[in-house]
XYZ file of C-alpha atoms in Angstrom:
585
model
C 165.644 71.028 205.573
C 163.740 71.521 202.903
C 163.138 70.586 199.122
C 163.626 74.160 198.729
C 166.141 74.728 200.734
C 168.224 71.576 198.973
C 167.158 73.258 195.449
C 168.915 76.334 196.567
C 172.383 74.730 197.563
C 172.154 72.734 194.219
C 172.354 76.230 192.285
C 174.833 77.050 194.519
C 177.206 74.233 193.906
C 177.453 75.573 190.297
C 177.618 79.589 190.869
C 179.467 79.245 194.122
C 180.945 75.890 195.456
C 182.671 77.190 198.564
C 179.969 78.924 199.345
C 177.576 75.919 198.889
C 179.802 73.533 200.714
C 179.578 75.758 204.131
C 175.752 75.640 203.809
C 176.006 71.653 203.931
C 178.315 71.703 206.999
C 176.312 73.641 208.737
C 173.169 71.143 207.829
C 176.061 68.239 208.994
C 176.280 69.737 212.264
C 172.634 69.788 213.020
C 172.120 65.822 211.432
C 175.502 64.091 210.353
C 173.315 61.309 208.944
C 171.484 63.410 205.983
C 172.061 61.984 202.746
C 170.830 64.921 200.625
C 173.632 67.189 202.552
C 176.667 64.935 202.212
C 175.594 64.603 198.603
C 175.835 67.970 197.674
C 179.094 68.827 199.678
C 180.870 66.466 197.698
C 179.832 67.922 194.692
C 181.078 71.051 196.410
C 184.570 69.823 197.083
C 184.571 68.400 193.484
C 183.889 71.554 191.569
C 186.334 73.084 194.273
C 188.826 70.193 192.761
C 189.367 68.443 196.566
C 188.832 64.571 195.124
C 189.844 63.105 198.544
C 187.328 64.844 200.287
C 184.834 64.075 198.134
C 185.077 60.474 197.822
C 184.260 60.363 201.540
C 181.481 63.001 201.512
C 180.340 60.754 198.839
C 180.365 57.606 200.542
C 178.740 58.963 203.802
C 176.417 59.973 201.808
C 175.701 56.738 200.555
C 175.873 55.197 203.944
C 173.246 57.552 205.343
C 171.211 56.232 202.897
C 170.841 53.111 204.343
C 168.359 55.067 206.195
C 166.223 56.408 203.859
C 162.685 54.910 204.278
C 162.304 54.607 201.127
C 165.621 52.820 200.057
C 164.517 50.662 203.570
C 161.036 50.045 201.696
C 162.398 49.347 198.252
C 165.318 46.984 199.626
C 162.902 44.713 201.613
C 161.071 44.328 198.419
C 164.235 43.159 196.774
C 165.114 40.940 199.625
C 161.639 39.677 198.730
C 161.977 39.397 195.097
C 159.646 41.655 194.475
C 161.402 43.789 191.854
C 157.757 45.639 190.479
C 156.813 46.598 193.583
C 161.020 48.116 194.579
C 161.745 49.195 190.552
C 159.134 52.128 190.949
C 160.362 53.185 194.441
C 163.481 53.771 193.136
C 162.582 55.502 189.615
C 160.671 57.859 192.370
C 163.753 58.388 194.259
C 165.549 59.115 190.852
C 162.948 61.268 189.956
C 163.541 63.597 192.876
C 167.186 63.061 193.211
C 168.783 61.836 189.957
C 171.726 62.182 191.760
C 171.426 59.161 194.881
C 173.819 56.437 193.895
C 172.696 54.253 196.584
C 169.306 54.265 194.180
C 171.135 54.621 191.055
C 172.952 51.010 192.635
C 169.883 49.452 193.536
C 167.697 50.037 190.257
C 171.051 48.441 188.657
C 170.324 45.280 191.000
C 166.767 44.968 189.309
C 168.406 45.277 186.173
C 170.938 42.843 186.534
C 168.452 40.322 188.355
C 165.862 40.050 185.425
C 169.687 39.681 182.768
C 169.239 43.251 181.528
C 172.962 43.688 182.215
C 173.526 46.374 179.904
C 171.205 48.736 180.970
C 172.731 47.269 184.728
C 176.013 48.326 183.556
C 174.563 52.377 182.168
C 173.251 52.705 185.662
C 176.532 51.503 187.535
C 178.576 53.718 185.373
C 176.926 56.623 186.248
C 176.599 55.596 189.844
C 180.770 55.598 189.476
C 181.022 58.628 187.673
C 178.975 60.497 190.496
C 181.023 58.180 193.343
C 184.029 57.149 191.636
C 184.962 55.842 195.173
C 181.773 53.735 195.271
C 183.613 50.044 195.924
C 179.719 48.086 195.691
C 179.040 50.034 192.769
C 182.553 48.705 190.799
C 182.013 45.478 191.744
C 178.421 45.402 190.790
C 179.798 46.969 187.041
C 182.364 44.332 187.279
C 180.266 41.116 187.457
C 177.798 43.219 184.559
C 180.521 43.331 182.368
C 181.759 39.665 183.216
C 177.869 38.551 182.179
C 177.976 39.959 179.023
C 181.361 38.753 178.187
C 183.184 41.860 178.766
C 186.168 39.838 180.607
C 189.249 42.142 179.845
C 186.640 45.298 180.713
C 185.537 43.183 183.904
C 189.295 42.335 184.940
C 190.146 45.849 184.796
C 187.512 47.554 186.940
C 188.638 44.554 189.370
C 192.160 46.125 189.145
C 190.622 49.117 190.300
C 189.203 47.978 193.331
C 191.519 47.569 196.890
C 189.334 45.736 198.537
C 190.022 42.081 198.272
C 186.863 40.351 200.490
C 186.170 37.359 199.123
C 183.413 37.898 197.394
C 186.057 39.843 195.169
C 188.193 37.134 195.290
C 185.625 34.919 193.598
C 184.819 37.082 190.983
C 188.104 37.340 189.959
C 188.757 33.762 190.208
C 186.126 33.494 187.508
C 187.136 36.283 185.214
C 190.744 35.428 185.240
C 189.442 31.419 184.478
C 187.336 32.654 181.553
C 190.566 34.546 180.338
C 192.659 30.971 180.133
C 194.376 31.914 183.520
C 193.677 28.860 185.621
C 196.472 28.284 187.748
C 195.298 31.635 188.676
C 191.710 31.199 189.450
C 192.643 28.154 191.102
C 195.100 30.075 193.273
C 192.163 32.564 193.995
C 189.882 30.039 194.918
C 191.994 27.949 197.161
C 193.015 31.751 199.101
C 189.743 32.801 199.245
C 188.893 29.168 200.820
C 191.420 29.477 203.437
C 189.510 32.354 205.087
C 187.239 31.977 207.562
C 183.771 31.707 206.896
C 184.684 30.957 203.353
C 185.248 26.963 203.467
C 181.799 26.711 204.812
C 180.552 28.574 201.172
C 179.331 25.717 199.045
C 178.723 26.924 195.568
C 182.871 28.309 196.495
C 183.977 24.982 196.396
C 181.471 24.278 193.222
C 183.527 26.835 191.346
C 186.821 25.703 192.094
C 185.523 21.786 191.527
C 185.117 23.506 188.037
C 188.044 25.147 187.572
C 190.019 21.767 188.943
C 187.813 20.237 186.255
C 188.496 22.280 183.197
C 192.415 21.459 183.760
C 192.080 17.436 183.964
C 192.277 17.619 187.823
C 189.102 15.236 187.953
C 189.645 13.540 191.133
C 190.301 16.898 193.137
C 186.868 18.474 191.310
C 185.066 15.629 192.232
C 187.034 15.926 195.749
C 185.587 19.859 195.475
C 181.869 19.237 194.886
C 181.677 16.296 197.467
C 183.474 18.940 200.255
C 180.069 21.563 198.769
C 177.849 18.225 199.004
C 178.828 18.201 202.655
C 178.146 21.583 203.480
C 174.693 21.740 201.323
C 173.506 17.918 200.740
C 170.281 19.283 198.659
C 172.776 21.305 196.500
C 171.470 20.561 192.843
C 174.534 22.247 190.881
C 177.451 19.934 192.664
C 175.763 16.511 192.172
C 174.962 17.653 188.352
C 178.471 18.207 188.285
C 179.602 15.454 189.331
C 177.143 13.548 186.866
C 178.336 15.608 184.092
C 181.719 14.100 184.181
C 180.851 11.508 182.121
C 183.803 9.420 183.441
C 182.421 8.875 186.676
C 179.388 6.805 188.143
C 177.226 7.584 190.983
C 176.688 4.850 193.461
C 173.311 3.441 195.421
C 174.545 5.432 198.478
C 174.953 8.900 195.814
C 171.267 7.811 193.894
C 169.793 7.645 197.866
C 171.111 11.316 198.245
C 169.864 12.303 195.838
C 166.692 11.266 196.072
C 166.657 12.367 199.649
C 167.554 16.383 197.986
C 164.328 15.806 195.992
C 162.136 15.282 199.132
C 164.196 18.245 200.622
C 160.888 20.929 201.001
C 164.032 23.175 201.001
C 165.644 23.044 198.048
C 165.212 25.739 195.538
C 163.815 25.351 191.604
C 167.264 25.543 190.444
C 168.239 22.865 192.840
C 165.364 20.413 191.713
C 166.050 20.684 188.341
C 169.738 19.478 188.913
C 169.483 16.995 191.242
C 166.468 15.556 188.279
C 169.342 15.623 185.728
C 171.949 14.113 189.096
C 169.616 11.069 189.281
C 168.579 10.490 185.361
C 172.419 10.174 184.680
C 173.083 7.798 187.934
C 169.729 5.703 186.927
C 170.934 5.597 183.545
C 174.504 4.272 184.385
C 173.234 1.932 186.582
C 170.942 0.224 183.760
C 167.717 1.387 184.324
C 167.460 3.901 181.338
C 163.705 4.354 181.061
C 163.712 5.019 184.982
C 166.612 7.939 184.123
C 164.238 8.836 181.003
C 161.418 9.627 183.701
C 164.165 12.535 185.219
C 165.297 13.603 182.263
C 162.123 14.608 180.793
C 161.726 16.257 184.404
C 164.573 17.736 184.782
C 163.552 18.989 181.303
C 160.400 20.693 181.797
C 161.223 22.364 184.789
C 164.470 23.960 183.143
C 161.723 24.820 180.640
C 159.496 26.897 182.361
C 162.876 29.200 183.350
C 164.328 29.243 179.752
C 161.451 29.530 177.468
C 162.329 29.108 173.927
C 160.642 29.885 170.789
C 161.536 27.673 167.632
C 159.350 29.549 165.035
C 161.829 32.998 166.049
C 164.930 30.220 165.148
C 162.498 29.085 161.729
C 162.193 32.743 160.952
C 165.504 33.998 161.247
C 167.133 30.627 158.801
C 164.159 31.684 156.164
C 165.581 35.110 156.135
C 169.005 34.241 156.091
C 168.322 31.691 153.383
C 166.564 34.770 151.858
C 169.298 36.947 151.598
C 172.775 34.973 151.373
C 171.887 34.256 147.839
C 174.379 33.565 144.668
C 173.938 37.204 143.512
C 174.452 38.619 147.181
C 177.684 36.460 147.802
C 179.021 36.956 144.375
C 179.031 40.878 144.925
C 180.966 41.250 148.630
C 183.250 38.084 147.084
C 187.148 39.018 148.649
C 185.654 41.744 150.997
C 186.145 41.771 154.818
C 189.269 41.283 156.764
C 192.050 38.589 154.621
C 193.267 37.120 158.310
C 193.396 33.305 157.902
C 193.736 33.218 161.533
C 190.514 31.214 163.015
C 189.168 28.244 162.794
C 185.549 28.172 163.484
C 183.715 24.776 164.289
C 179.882 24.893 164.493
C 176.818 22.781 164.367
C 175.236 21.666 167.598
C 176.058 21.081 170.633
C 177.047 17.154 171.311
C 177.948 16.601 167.956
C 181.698 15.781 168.370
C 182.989 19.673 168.092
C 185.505 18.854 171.460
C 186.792 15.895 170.154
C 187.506 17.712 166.743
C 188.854 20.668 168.465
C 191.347 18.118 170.876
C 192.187 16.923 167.788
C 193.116 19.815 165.592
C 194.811 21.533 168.957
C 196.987 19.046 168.930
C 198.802 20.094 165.567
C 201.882 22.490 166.029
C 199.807 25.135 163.906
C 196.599 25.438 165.741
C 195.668 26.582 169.229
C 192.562 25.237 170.939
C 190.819 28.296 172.867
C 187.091 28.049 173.894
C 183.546 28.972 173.167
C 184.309 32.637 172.219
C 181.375 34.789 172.401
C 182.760 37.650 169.854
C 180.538 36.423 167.012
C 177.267 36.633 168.737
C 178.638 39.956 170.499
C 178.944 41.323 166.947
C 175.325 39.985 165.894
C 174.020 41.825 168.547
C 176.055 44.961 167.833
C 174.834 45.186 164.104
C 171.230 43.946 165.855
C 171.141 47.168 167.123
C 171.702 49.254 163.664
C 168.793 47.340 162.223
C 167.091 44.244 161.645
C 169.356 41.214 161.561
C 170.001 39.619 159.257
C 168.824 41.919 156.651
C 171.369 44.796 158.294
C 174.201 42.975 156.557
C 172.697 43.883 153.113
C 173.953 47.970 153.778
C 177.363 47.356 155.673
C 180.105 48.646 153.356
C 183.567 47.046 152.256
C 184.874 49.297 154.864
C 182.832 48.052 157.320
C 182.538 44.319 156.477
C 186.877 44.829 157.272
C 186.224 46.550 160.066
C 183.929 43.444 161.795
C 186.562 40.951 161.021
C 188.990 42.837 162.875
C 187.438 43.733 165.500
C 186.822 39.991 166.040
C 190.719 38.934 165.543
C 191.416 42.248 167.997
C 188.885 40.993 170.675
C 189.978 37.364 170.226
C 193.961 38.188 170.832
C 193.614 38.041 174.535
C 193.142 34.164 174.569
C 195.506 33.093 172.144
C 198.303 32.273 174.269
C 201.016 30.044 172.140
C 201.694 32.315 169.232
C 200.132 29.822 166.694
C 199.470 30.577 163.042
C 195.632 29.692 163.714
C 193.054 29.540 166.955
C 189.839 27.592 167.105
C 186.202 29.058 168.036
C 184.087 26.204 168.751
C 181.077 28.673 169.631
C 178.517 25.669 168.207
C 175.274 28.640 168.000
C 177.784 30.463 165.181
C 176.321 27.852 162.502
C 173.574 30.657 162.639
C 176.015 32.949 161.800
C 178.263 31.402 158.876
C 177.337 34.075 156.281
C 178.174 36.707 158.412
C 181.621 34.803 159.343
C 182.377 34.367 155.432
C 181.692 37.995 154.580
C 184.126 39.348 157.443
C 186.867 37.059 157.858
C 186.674 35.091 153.949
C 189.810 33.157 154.453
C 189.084 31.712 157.557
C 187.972 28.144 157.784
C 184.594 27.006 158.844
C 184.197 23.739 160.183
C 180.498 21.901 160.618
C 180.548 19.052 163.505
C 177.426 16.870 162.529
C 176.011 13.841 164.638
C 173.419 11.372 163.938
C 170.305 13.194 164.571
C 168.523 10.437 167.132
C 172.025 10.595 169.088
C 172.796 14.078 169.584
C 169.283 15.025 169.847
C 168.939 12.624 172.971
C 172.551 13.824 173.889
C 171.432 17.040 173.892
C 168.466 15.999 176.131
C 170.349 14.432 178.339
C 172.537 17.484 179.118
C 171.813 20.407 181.394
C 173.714 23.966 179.961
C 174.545 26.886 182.033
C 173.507 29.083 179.480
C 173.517 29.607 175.986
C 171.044 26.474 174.801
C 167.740 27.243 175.364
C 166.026 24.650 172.331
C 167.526 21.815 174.633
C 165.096 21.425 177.156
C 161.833 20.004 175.148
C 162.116 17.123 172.433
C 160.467 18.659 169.492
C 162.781 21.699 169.963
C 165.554 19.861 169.768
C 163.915 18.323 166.722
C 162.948 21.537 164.256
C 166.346 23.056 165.656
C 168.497 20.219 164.116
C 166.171 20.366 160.771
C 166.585 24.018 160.786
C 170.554 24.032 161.066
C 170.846 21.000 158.201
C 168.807 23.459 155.997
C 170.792 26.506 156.125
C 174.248 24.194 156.218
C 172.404 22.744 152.914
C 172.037 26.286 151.877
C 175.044 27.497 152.069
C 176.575 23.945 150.575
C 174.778 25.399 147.668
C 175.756 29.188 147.245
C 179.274 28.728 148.702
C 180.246 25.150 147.668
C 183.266 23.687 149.531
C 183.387 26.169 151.875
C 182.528 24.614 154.766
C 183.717 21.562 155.909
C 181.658 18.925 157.253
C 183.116 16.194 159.978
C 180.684 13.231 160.512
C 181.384 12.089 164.201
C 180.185 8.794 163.166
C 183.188 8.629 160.498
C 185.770 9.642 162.754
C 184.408 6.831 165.389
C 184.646 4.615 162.707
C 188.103 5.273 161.350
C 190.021 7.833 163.449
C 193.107 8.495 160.754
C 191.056 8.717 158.050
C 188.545 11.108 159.295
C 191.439 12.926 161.158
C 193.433 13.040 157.430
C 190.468 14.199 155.211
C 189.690 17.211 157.659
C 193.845 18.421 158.242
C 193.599 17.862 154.426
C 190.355 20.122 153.895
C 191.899 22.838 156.088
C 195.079 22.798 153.926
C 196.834 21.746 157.150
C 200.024 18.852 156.607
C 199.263 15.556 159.413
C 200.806 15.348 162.024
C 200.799 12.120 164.347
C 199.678 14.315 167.162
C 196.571 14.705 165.858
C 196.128 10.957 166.234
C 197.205 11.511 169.708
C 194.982 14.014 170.856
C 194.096 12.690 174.359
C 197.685 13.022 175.477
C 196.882 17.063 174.568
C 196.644 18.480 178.735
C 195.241 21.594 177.461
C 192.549 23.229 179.501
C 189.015 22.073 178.100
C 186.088 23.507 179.074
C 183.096 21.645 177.946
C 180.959 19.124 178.870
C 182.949 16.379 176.836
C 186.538 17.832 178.942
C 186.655 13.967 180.557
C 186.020 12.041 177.372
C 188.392 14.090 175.172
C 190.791 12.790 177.101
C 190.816 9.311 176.062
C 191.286 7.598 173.054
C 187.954 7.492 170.380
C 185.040 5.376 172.248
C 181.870 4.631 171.567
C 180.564 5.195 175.107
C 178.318 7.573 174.287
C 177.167 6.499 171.233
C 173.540 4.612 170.478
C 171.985 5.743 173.889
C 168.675 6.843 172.294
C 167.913 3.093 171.323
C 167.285 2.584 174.805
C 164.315 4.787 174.929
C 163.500 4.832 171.365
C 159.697 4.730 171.945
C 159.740 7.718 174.027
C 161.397 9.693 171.306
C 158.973 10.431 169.126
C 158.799 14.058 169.785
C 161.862 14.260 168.296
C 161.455 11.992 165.253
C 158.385 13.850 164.367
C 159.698 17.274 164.850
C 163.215 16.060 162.670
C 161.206 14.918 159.906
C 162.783 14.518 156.358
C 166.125 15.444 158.045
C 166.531 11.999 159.704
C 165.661 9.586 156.649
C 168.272 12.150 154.953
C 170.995 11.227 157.657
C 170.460 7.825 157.144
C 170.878 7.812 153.426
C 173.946 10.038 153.217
């Protein structure tokens, strides 16, 4: 049939539906597999208010697709991972036919591929709202939402679904985890496991070796990522994982795998820059720290080239900040925002002791320990979009500045579990974000986890994120991102005085009770011998510090940088002033 013949059935489906719908039966009879046709009789039977039947002319229409040259031509491009040459294809398509979900589904692919998950999720929305009955399309939106930390939105298009493949199974397993529920994921895992074809899925048992993880189940995790080792010996992510326990040491026979995934023409960029961190860590437990040094600053640079980072943007945005949360500013929105006492927020940078306070405070009968939230930096980039941040703060309204705070305590409620007077968000990027935090939620308390600068600088190095840290991966960042935080904490020491309070990890190594005293005391909280206690806390912890949280205070990971002090000078150079500061405080 023709364009024009389609263009005639379209105006049809509006004026007369029944009339339209025998037109594409008739066109069914002659070719059951044309798209265009099944298409429009489901819009048919929709206007004509016959759901049922539409949900399946809608999904044979999105099966005959699968024949569409150019779907066939823009999919092998995908397959190929070459999204510019399949994103116009599709736009084409889209052009012509704004209404072919299977196109609609595959642009959102591209989208979601190159971490443009909100425009991923638009596209898969629509996609829905044309095929409600679409199952690849909802499960596509779900894992769009679950990227941009949309969990309880996620978890509910999940709900939606009846199909419970495994790939399903996972997903779940992950949102439900991310929610606090992991007796759940862990159920999930260990069904979807059980299924054939499913045990022999490595990064499968990599995500459950997590989840075991995060609950204190070390010697099943590690039992996990050797069971993915077996199936995938090259697999970067498991030995990194196994690394990153901190508590545990690779052997000769583990450093020999490794080194044998390295020569592995195989293994992917992801995997090499793993298996680099894998063997720095094993070298460097083993005593040979300027050998591990070597993989680090590997490992490093080719993390680099994936996760470019600028620190002039992170310069920038502290000068303006600096800029505008002056005296007068603060003095004018003083008691504004949302009264809630409830959170506890503790900041800095990563490796700087902000687990081991959170353990700590978590184990007081009046605090519950939660995780990294992400509802701060979802509410920067909310008000990012109303104008330039942070200037944009400058024109919210009382109204508003309430508002913000509680829609933070109302996104927050779903992980706070115990019914505790207070929670803690140790989200360490909201340091950025502490004026913003004061001027919406004013009588919550702000914590600031500091570290010597040489040791959490190298700690920092020496750690590989899944997301989220992009300034770790190259010395001198590292360097001008530290300077940068002390200045705006030394800012805001200055316009808001006493309102944040500052934990030196190297106090609390050095006297546990008193450092543990002073901040319950700071945060108007009475001590408790719990606190004291902390590593008999089983809570669930999800951080790269879960292992050594829970033991008593060490200083196993303290002083590492002397090792390889003459390779740091990146670093030094880049902290300047800030580290002859540290050292005289």
């Amino acid at each position: 049939m023709t364009p024009a013949n389609y263009s005639a059935i379209r105006k049809e489906v509006g004026q007369n539906p029944r009339a339209a719908l025998r037109d594409c039966e008739r066109l069914l009879a002659r070719n059951s597999d044309d798209a265009e046709a099944h298409r429009l009789a489901a819009r048919a039977l929709r206007a004509l208010g016959n759901e049922e039947r539409a949900s399946v002319e809608e999904l044979a229409a999105i099966d005959a697709s699968t024949l569409d040259p150019i779907l066939i031509q823009a999919g092998h491009a995908m397959v190929r991972n070459r999204l510019e040459q399949a994103e116009p294809l599709l736009r084409g398509r889209l052009r012509e036919n704004p209404f072919d979900v299977a196109a609609i589904r595959m642009l959102a692919e591209i989208a979601g591929r190159i971490a443009r998950y909100q425009d991923a999720e638009q596209l898969l929305r629509r996609a829905l709202e044309l095929a409600p009955a679409f199952v690849a399309a909802r499960t596509n939106l779900a894992m769009a939402l679950y990227r941009q930390n949309k969990t309880v939105e996620a978890l509910a298009e999940l709900d939606r679904l009846t199909d419970e493949g495994p790939g399903n199974g996972v997903l779940r397993a992950a949102v439900v985890g991310r929610l606090g529920e992991f007796a759940e994921a862990i159920s999930l895992y260990e069904s979807v496991l059980a299924r054939p074809g499913s045990e022999r899925q490595p990064r499968i048992w990599t995500s459950y070796g997590h989840a075991l993880k995060t609950v204190g189940r070390q010697a099943d995790a590690v039992a996990a990522y050797r069971r993915a080792l077996d199936l995938r010996p090259a697999f970067g992510e498991a030995w990194w994982s196994i690394a990153n326990l901190k508590t545990v040491r690779l052997q000769e026979a583990d450093i020999a795998s490794i080194q044998a995934g390295l020569a592995d023409p195989s293994a992917s960029a992801e995997d090499r820059y793993h298996l680099h961190f894998a063997l720095a860590k094993a070298l460097e437990d083993a005593g040979r720290p300027e050998e591990g040094f070597d993989h680090y600053l590997t490992a490093n640079t080719l993390r680099r080239e994936q996760l470019p980072y600028r620190a002039e943007r992170t310069r920038r945005t502290v000068d303006r900040t600096i800029a505008l949360f002056d005296a007068a500013f603060l003095a004018k929105r003083n008691g504004l925002g949302c009264p809630e006492p409830d959170p506890v927020f503790v900041l800095g940078l990563p490796r700087a002791g902000s687990t081991l306070i959170e353990q700590i405070l978590s184990s007081h009968s009046m605090v519950e320990g939660t995780m990294e939230l992400p509802d701060i930096l979802s509410l920067v980039s909310r008000l990012g979009k109303e104008g330039s941040y942070p200037e944009v703060i400058a024109g919210l309204s009382p109204e508003r500045l309430r508002e913000l705070g509680e829609t933070y305590l109302e996104r927050t409620r779903i992980h706070r579990r115990e019914g505790k007077a207070l929670f803690i968000d140790k989200t360490p990027n909201n340091w950025l974000h502490a004026g913003l935090i004061h001027l919406i939620l004013p009588n919550a308390r702000i914590v600031d986890a500091r570290r010597h600068p040489l040791d959490c600088g190298y700690s920092n190095f020496r750690q590989h994120y899944a997301s989220g840290q992009a300034f770790s991966y190259d010395l001198a960042d590292i360097g001008h991102y530290y300077a940068d935080y002390v200045r705006l904490m030394r800012h805001f020491d200055s316009v808001m005085p006493g309102r944040i309070v500052r934990v030196i990890h190297e106090d609390l190594l050095d006297d546990p009770e008193a450092a543990t005293r002073n901040l319950l005391n700071a945060l108007a909280l009475p001590f408790e011998d719990a606190c004291l206690r902390f590593f008999e806390n089983d809570r669930a912890v999800r951080t790269a510090s879960s292992e050594q949280v829970r033991r008593p205070i060490n200083r196993d990971g303290a002083g590492l940088w002397r090792a390889v002090e003459d390779r740091l000078t990146p670093l030094r150079e880049a902290l300047g002033p800030t580290l002859d500061d540290y050292a005289c405080r």
